[in-house]
């Protein structure tokens, strides 16, 4: 049987980001297929979050091109890129603490790719809270929720715009072992629903179980690409991690 044609969701072509003399992202080129789950891994400070910021439009590359479904989005700005269908979570939970879970999720539906208003938005936000396992938390203020539940709300908020590409930057960080399994199961579900995802993560067993493919960064540059098993057995990758005092 012929395999279905691969649709390219995202392309990064020779993307570089300099901060003064520091090259945080160094000539990164890669592709992400629709429905693919791509892991972006590497030691602390290797440029993963900067790469995510470049994709989401929070930062403008010094050089290189980023395109989403064949359309160049380089330097378009975060709200523009969000409208092209890219949604993200942040390395540190960023939410509106005095607002309710429902309001936080609904906020994600206002700025993104699929826009909803009023009752439609409200109903959709309720459905998303259920989808992430929080059916009864709609009216709870964020500050009253446990950490894993705040993470669930953050994920629901990112999903509220029906993103074409979801960027998860260490979404699993800080969870205890029980919560971690809950978190992995939630992402597994998104994966089985056909979401296209880039995951930045230090939790390697999550990378192994969730990702189709991995790109490894070190000092801003790509040092390996392949299946999780391939890259995690790569000598250069092992050296990059062991050479880093925080890894
Ligand atoms: N706004 C900025 N201005 C100057 N330097 C920055 C800025 N953002 C990141 N950097 C630097 O760029 C490099 C890459 O940082 P980045 O946050 O992308 O790494 P990371 O791979 O996400 O690390 P971690 O695993 O610790 O989250 C680091 O040396 C960092 O100090
Ligand atoms: Mg980071």
mmCIF file of C-alpha atoms and ligand atoms in Angstrom:
data_model
loop_
_atom_site.group_PDB
_atom_site.id
_atom_site.type_symbol
_atom_site.label_atom_id
_atom_site.label_comp_id
_atom_site.label_asym_id
_atom_site.label_seq_id
_atom_site.Cartn_x
_atom_site.Cartn_y
_atom_site.Cartn_z
ATOM 1 C CA UNK A 1 0.000 0.000 0.000
ATOM 2 C CA UNK A 2 1.261 3.479 -0.774
ATOM 3 C CA UNK A 3 1.802 5.629 2.262
ATOM 4 C CA UNK A 4 -0.288 8.825 2.308
ATOM 5 C CA UNK A 5 1.485 11.951 1.082
ATOM 6 C CA UNK A 6 3.317 13.788 3.828
ATOM 7 C CA UNK A 7 2.117 17.314 4.446
ATOM 8 C CA UNK A 8 4.786 19.626 5.734
ATOM 9 C CA UNK A 9 3.536 21.598 8.730
ATOM 10 C CA UNK A 10 6.643 23.572 9.560
ATOM 11 C CA UNK A 11 10.002 24.265 7.982
ATOM 12 C CA UNK A 12 12.984 25.976 9.577
ATOM 13 C CA UNK A 13 15.662 26.861 7.052
ATOM 14 C CA UNK A 14 19.106 27.966 8.274
ATOM 15 C CA UNK A 15 17.641 29.784 11.282
ATOM 16 C CA UNK A 16 20.132 31.693 13.415
ATOM 17 C CA UNK A 17 19.516 33.888 16.452
ATOM 18 C CA UNK A 18 22.269 35.983 17.973
ATOM 19 C CA UNK A 19 22.085 37.842 21.272
ATOM 20 C CA UNK A 20 25.031 40.219 20.961
ATOM 21 C CA UNK A 21 28.054 37.949 20.630
ATOM 22 C CA UNK A 22 26.168 34.798 21.682
ATOM 23 C CA UNK A 23 24.789 32.521 18.979
ATOM 24 C CA UNK A 24 21.791 31.038 20.814
ATOM 25 C CA UNK A 25 20.448 29.266 17.701
ATOM 26 C CA UNK A 26 23.005 28.389 15.085
ATOM 27 C CA UNK A 27 21.930 27.610 11.509
ATOM 28 C CA UNK A 28 19.058 25.284 12.465
ATOM 29 C CA UNK A 29 17.245 23.551 9.599
ATOM 30 C CA UNK A 30 14.502 20.984 10.062
ATOM 31 C CA UNK A 31 11.028 19.996 8.976
ATOM 32 C CA UNK A 32 7.959 18.927 10.913
ATOM 33 C CA UNK A 33 5.326 16.822 9.181
ATOM 34 C CA UNK A 34 1.625 17.156 9.888
ATOM 35 C CA UNK A 35 0.633 14.772 12.723
ATOM 36 C CA UNK A 36 4.249 14.304 13.723
ATOM 37 C CA UNK A 37 5.461 14.600 17.317
ATOM 38 C CA UNK A 38 8.967 16.029 17.262
ATOM 39 C CA UNK A 39 11.184 16.176 20.337
ATOM 40 C CA UNK A 40 13.627 19.062 20.646
ATOM 41 C CA UNK A 41 16.174 18.098 23.253
ATOM 42 C CA UNK A 42 19.617 19.161 24.413
ATOM 43 C CA UNK A 43 21.476 20.277 27.528
ATOM 44 C CA UNK A 44 20.559 23.429 29.462
ATOM 45 C CA UNK A 45 21.262 26.576 27.485
ATOM 46 C CA UNK A 46 21.494 24.749 24.153
ATOM 47 C CA UNK A 47 18.910 27.017 22.511
ATOM 48 C CA UNK A 48 15.669 25.008 22.697
ATOM 49 C CA UNK A 49 13.470 27.727 24.199
ATOM 50 C CA UNK A 50 15.001 30.299 21.859
ATOM 51 C CA UNK A 51 14.092 28.027 18.915
ATOM 52 C CA UNK A 52 10.509 27.772 20.239
ATOM 53 C CA UNK A 53 10.415 31.570 20.628
ATOM 54 C CA UNK A 54 11.539 31.943 17.019
ATOM 55 C CA UNK A 55 8.832 29.559 15.809
ATOM 56 C CA UNK A 56 6.093 31.243 17.838
ATOM 57 C CA UNK A 57 7.167 34.674 16.644
ATOM 58 C CA UNK A 58 8.124 35.921 20.122
ATOM 59 C CA UNK A 59 11.620 36.468 18.707
ATOM 60 C CA UNK A 60 12.762 37.391 15.238
ATOM 61 C CA UNK A 61 15.622 35.362 13.759
ATOM 62 C CA UNK A 62 18.863 37.137 12.909
ATOM 63 C CA UNK A 63 18.795 35.165 9.662
ATOM 64 C CA UNK A 64 16.970 32.238 8.124
ATOM 65 C CA UNK A 65 13.344 31.465 7.306
ATOM 66 C CA UNK A 66 10.489 29.777 9.138
ATOM 67 C CA UNK A 67 7.378 28.695 7.274
ATOM 68 C CA UNK A 68 4.086 27.218 8.409
ATOM 69 C CA UNK A 69 2.215 25.127 5.862
ATOM 70 C CA UNK A 70 4.382 26.610 3.131
ATOM 71 C CA UNK A 71 3.819 30.221 4.137
ATOM 72 C CA UNK A 72 6.766 32.289 5.416
ATOM 73 C CA UNK A 73 6.096 33.599 8.930
ATOM 74 C CA UNK A 74 9.618 34.834 9.662
ATOM 75 C CA UNK A 75 9.552 37.940 11.833
ATOM 76 C CA UNK A 76 5.755 38.249 11.674
ATOM 77 C CA UNK A 77 5.291 38.730 15.426
ATOM 78 C CA UNK A 78 3.626 36.452 17.980
ATOM 79 C CA UNK A 79 -0.019 37.400 17.409
ATOM 80 C CA UNK A 80 0.332 36.993 13.661
ATOM 81 C CA UNK A 81 1.973 33.597 14.036
ATOM 82 C CA UNK A 82 -0.717 32.526 16.513
ATOM 83 C CA UNK A 83 -3.298 33.314 13.851
ATOM 84 C CA UNK A 84 -1.430 31.021 11.465
ATOM 85 C CA UNK A 85 -2.200 28.197 13.890
ATOM 86 C CA UNK A 86 0.705 27.948 16.309
ATOM 87 C CA UNK A 87 -0.041 27.722 20.032
ATOM 88 C CA UNK A 88 2.355 27.174 22.887
ATOM 89 C CA UNK A 89 2.841 26.555 26.540
ATOM 90 C CA UNK A 90 5.687 28.208 28.444
ATOM 91 C CA UNK A 91 8.604 26.756 30.410
ATOM 92 C CA UNK A 92 7.239 28.528 33.476
ATOM 93 C CA UNK A 93 3.457 28.432 33.858
ATOM 94 C CA UNK A 94 2.087 31.800 32.779
ATOM 95 C CA UNK A 95 -1.536 32.332 33.576
ATOM 96 C CA UNK A 96 -3.894 34.928 34.891
ATOM 97 C CA UNK A 97 -3.986 33.827 38.563
ATOM 98 C CA UNK A 98 -7.062 35.738 39.684
ATOM 99 C CA UNK A 99 -9.136 34.630 36.722
ATOM 100 C CA UNK A 100 -10.965 31.311 36.722
ATOM 101 C CA UNK A 101 -9.840 28.196 34.911
ATOM 102 C CA UNK A 102 -12.604 28.718 32.352
ATOM 103 C CA UNK A 103 -11.611 32.343 31.722
ATOM 104 C CA UNK A 104 -7.982 31.344 31.219
ATOM 105 C CA UNK A 105 -8.931 28.668 28.699
ATOM 106 C CA UNK A 106 -11.339 31.002 26.913
ATOM 107 C CA UNK A 107 -8.562 33.617 26.646
ATOM 108 C CA UNK A 108 -6.631 31.132 24.510
ATOM 109 C CA UNK A 109 -9.515 30.940 22.058
ATOM 110 C CA UNK A 110 -9.646 34.658 21.391
ATOM 111 C CA UNK A 111 -6.251 35.299 19.826
ATOM 112 C CA UNK A 112 -5.436 32.180 17.883
ATOM 113 C CA UNK A 113 -6.234 30.456 14.661
ATOM 114 C CA UNK A 114 -9.868 29.410 15.212
ATOM 115 C CA UNK A 115 -11.700 32.264 16.920
ATOM 116 C CA UNK A 116 -14.806 31.850 18.960
ATOM 117 C CA UNK A 117 -16.864 34.275 20.985
ATOM 118 C CA UNK A 118 -19.608 34.306 23.585
ATOM 119 C CA UNK A 119 -21.463 31.108 24.330
ATOM 120 C CA UNK A 120 -19.654 29.138 21.662
ATOM 121 C CA UNK A 121 -16.316 30.047 23.260
ATOM 122 C CA UNK A 122 -17.658 29.249 26.721
ATOM 123 C CA UNK A 123 -18.952 25.833 25.658
ATOM 124 C CA UNK A 124 -15.713 25.057 23.899
ATOM 125 C CA UNK A 125 -13.652 26.056 26.966
ATOM 126 C CA UNK A 126 -15.832 23.774 29.118
ATOM 127 C CA UNK A 127 -15.277 20.893 26.682
ATOM 128 C CA UNK A 128 -11.524 21.485 26.726
ATOM 129 C CA UNK A 129 -11.415 21.450 30.532
ATOM 130 C CA UNK A 130 -13.129 18.084 30.365
ATOM 131 C CA UNK A 131 -10.712 16.900 27.709
ATOM 132 C CA UNK A 132 -7.712 17.649 29.968
ATOM 133 C CA UNK A 133 -9.354 15.979 32.952
ATOM 134 C CA UNK A 134 -10.763 18.988 34.826
ATOM 135 C CA UNK A 135 -14.533 18.732 34.359
ATOM 136 C CA UNK A 136 -15.369 20.473 37.646
ATOM 137 C CA UNK A 137 -12.800 23.249 37.821
ATOM 138 C CA UNK A 138 -14.366 25.822 35.491
ATOM 139 C CA UNK A 139 -15.127 28.396 38.175
ATOM 140 C CA UNK A 140 -12.025 27.794 40.307
ATOM 141 C CA UNK A 141 -9.466 30.601 40.353
ATOM 142 C CA UNK A 142 -6.102 29.435 38.980
ATOM 143 C CA UNK A 143 -4.433 30.209 42.314
ATOM 144 C CA UNK A 144 -6.656 27.583 44.020
ATOM 145 C CA UNK A 145 -5.560 24.763 41.702
ATOM 146 C CA UNK A 146 -2.745 22.283 42.268
ATOM 147 C CA UNK A 147 0.288 22.491 39.994
ATOM 148 C CA UNK A 148 -0.765 19.613 37.721
ATOM 149 C CA UNK A 149 -4.224 21.132 37.415
ATOM 150 C CA UNK A 150 -2.703 24.506 36.486
ATOM 151 C CA UNK A 151 -0.737 22.629 33.839
ATOM 152 C CA UNK A 152 -3.939 21.070 32.560
ATOM 153 C CA UNK A 153 -5.513 24.523 32.266
ATOM 154 C CA UNK A 154 -2.439 25.764 30.435
ATOM 155 C CA UNK A 155 -2.737 22.910 27.956
ATOM 156 C CA UNK A 156 -6.457 23.536 27.483
ATOM 157 C CA UNK A 157 -5.722 27.205 26.865
ATOM 158 C CA UNK A 158 -3.193 26.313 24.173
ATOM 159 C CA UNK A 159 -5.754 23.957 22.579
ATOM 160 C CA UNK A 160 -8.499 26.582 22.647
ATOM 161 C CA UNK A 161 -7.431 28.012 19.294
ATOM 162 C CA UNK A 162 -7.462 24.574 17.577
ATOM 163 C CA UNK A 163 -3.767 24.976 16.819
ATOM 164 C CA UNK A 164 -2.296 23.389 13.730
ATOM 165 C CA UNK A 165 0.988 23.083 15.604
ATOM 166 C CA UNK A 166 1.332 22.860 19.376
ATOM 167 C CA UNK A 167 4.610 23.858 21.042
ATOM 168 C CA UNK A 168 5.201 22.403 24.502
ATOM 169 C CA UNK A 169 8.239 23.869 26.282
ATOM 170 C CA UNK A 170 9.035 21.628 29.263
ATOM 171 C CA UNK A 171 5.347 21.250 29.969
ATOM 172 C CA UNK A 172 6.156 18.214 32.141
ATOM 173 C CA UNK A 173 8.786 19.996 34.241
ATOM 174 C CA UNK A 174 8.202 20.153 37.977
ATOM 175 C CA UNK A 175 5.656 17.344 38.108
ATOM 176 C CA UNK A 176 6.039 14.576 40.678
ATOM 177 C CA UNK A 177 6.237 10.980 39.372
ATOM 178 C CA UNK A 178 2.468 10.367 39.612
ATOM 179 C CA UNK A 179 1.648 13.690 37.942
ATOM 180 C CA UNK A 180 4.270 13.009 35.298
ATOM 181 C CA UNK A 181 2.438 9.863 34.193
ATOM 182 C CA UNK A 182 -0.819 11.839 34.049
ATOM 183 C CA UNK A 183 0.937 14.487 31.950
ATOM 184 C CA UNK A 184 2.429 11.933 29.556
ATOM 185 C CA UNK A 185 -0.967 10.243 29.149
ATOM 186 C CA UNK A 186 -2.539 13.602 28.265
ATOM 187 C CA UNK A 187 0.042 14.263 25.563
ATOM 188 C CA UNK A 188 -0.307 10.680 24.321
ATOM 189 C CA UNK A 189 -3.990 11.340 23.847
ATOM 190 C CA UNK A 190 -3.299 14.485 21.808
ATOM 191 C CA UNK A 191 -0.861 12.464 19.775
ATOM 192 C CA UNK A 192 -3.429 9.753 19.072
ATOM 193 C CA UNK A 193 -5.924 12.450 18.064
ATOM 194 C CA UNK A 194 -3.464 13.496 15.358
ATOM 195 C CA UNK A 195 -2.053 16.709 16.824
ATOM 196 C CA UNK A 196 1.184 18.051 15.374
ATOM 197 C CA UNK A 197 3.485 18.798 18.279
ATOM 198 C CA UNK A 198 6.997 19.974 19.093
ATOM 199 C CA UNK A 199 8.056 18.944 22.582
ATOM 200 C CA UNK A 200 11.014 20.459 24.404
ATOM 201 C CA UNK A 201 11.701 18.189 27.325
ATOM 202 C CA UNK A 202 14.390 16.965 29.707
ATOM 203 C CA UNK A 203 12.324 13.964 30.857
ATOM 204 C CA UNK A 204 13.796 11.329 28.566
ATOM 205 C CA UNK A 205 11.261 8.592 29.151
ATOM 206 C CA UNK A 206 8.592 11.039 28.027
ATOM 207 C CA UNK A 207 10.615 11.744 24.890
ATOM 208 C CA UNK A 208 10.993 8.019 24.244
ATOM 209 C CA UNK A 209 7.314 7.281 24.621
ATOM 210 C CA UNK A 210 5.895 10.364 22.877
ATOM 211 C CA UNK A 211 8.156 11.359 19.998
ATOM 212 C CA UNK A 212 8.319 10.015 16.461
ATOM 213 C CA UNK A 213 11.573 11.826 15.888
ATOM 214 C CA UNK A 214 14.054 13.939 17.818
ATOM 215 C CA UNK A 215 16.390 16.784 17.061
ATOM 216 C CA UNK A 216 19.243 17.312 19.489
ATOM 217 C CA UNK A 217 20.713 20.778 19.997
ATOM 218 C CA UNK A 218 24.004 21.701 21.596
ATOM 219 C CA UNK A 219 25.370 25.260 21.775
ATOM 220 C CA UNK A 220 22.595 26.387 19.431
ATOM 221 C CA UNK A 221 23.328 23.877 16.671
ATOM 222 C CA UNK A 222 21.722 20.616 15.608
ATOM 223 C CA UNK A 223 24.043 17.756 16.547
ATOM 224 C CA UNK A 224 21.744 14.778 15.862
ATOM 225 C CA UNK A 225 18.396 13.880 14.335
ATOM 226 C CA UNK A 226 16.556 10.546 14.305
ATOM 227 C CA UNK A 227 14.247 8.364 16.333
ATOM 228 C CA UNK A 228 14.500 8.812 20.118
ATOM 229 C CA UNK A 229 16.344 5.483 20.391
ATOM 230 C CA UNK A 230 18.827 6.504 17.691
ATOM 231 C CA UNK A 231 19.688 9.931 19.052
ATOM 232 C CA UNK A 232 19.840 8.830 22.684
ATOM 233 C CA UNK A 233 22.415 6.184 21.735
ATOM 234 C CA UNK A 234 24.499 8.677 19.729
ATOM 235 C CA UNK A 235 27.967 9.252 21.196
ATOM 236 C CA UNK A 236 27.977 12.955 20.365
ATOM 237 C CA UNK A 237 24.639 13.362 22.126
ATOM 238 C CA UNK A 238 25.782 11.456 25.206
ATOM 239 C CA UNK A 239 28.926 13.600 25.313
ATOM 240 C CA UNK A 240 26.893 16.807 25.013
ATOM 241 C CA UNK A 241 24.726 15.787 27.979
ATOM 242 C CA UNK A 242 27.489 14.420 30.179
ATOM 243 C CA UNK A 243 29.654 17.426 29.451
ATOM 244 C CA UNK A 244 26.951 19.694 30.810
ATOM 245 C CA UNK A 245 27.072 20.075 34.582
ATOM 246 C CA UNK A 246 23.289 20.387 34.841
ATOM 247 C CA UNK A 247 22.385 17.421 32.638
HETATM 248 N N1 LIG B 1 16.755 37.207 25.620
HETATM 249 C C1 LIG B 1 17.999 36.736 25.720
HETATM 250 N N2 LIG B 1 19.056 37.584 25.753
HETATM 251 C C2 LIG B 1 20.319 37.117 25.835
HETATM 252 N N3 LIG B 1 20.649 35.804 25.885
HETATM 253 C C3 LIG B 1 19.641 34.928 25.867
HETATM 254 C C4 LIG B 1 18.273 35.341 25.787
HETATM 255 N N4 LIG B 1 17.482 34.215 25.777
HETATM 256 C C5 LIG B 1 18.323 33.172 25.849
HETATM 257 N N5 LIG B 1 19.617 33.594 25.902
HETATM 258 C C6 LIG B 1 20.804 32.737 25.954
HETATM 259 O O1 LIG B 1 20.723 31.857 24.831
HETATM 260 C C7 LIG B 1 21.198 30.562 25.184
HETATM 261 C C8 LIG B 1 20.095 29.544 24.912
HETATM 262 O O2 LIG B 1 19.071 29.720 25.877
HETATM 263 P P1 LIG B 1 17.713 28.897 25.846
HETATM 264 O O3 LIG B 1 16.846 29.450 26.909
HETATM 265 O O4 LIG B 1 17.195 28.888 24.459
HETATM 266 O O5 LIG B 1 18.213 27.432 26.238
HETATM 267 P P2 LIG B 1 17.389 26.113 26.558
HETATM 268 O O6 LIG B 1 17.965 25.052 25.685
HETATM 269 O O7 LIG B 1 15.948 26.372 26.500
HETATM 270 O O8 LIG B 1 17.836 25.816 28.071
HETATM 271 P P3 LIG B 1 17.011 25.113 29.289
HETATM 272 O O9 LIG B 1 17.078 23.643 29.027
HETATM 273 O O10 LIG B 1 17.815 25.490 30.493
HETATM 274 O O11 LIG B 1 15.629 25.662 29.299
HETATM 275 C C9 LIG B 1 21.627 30.631 26.645
HETATM 276 O O12 LIG B 1 23.013 30.878 26.681
HETATM 277 C C10 LIG B 1 20.842 31.816 27.167
HETATM 278 O O13 LIG B 1 21.498 32.412 28.250
HETATM 279 MG MG1 LIG B 2 14.406 26.280 27.863
#
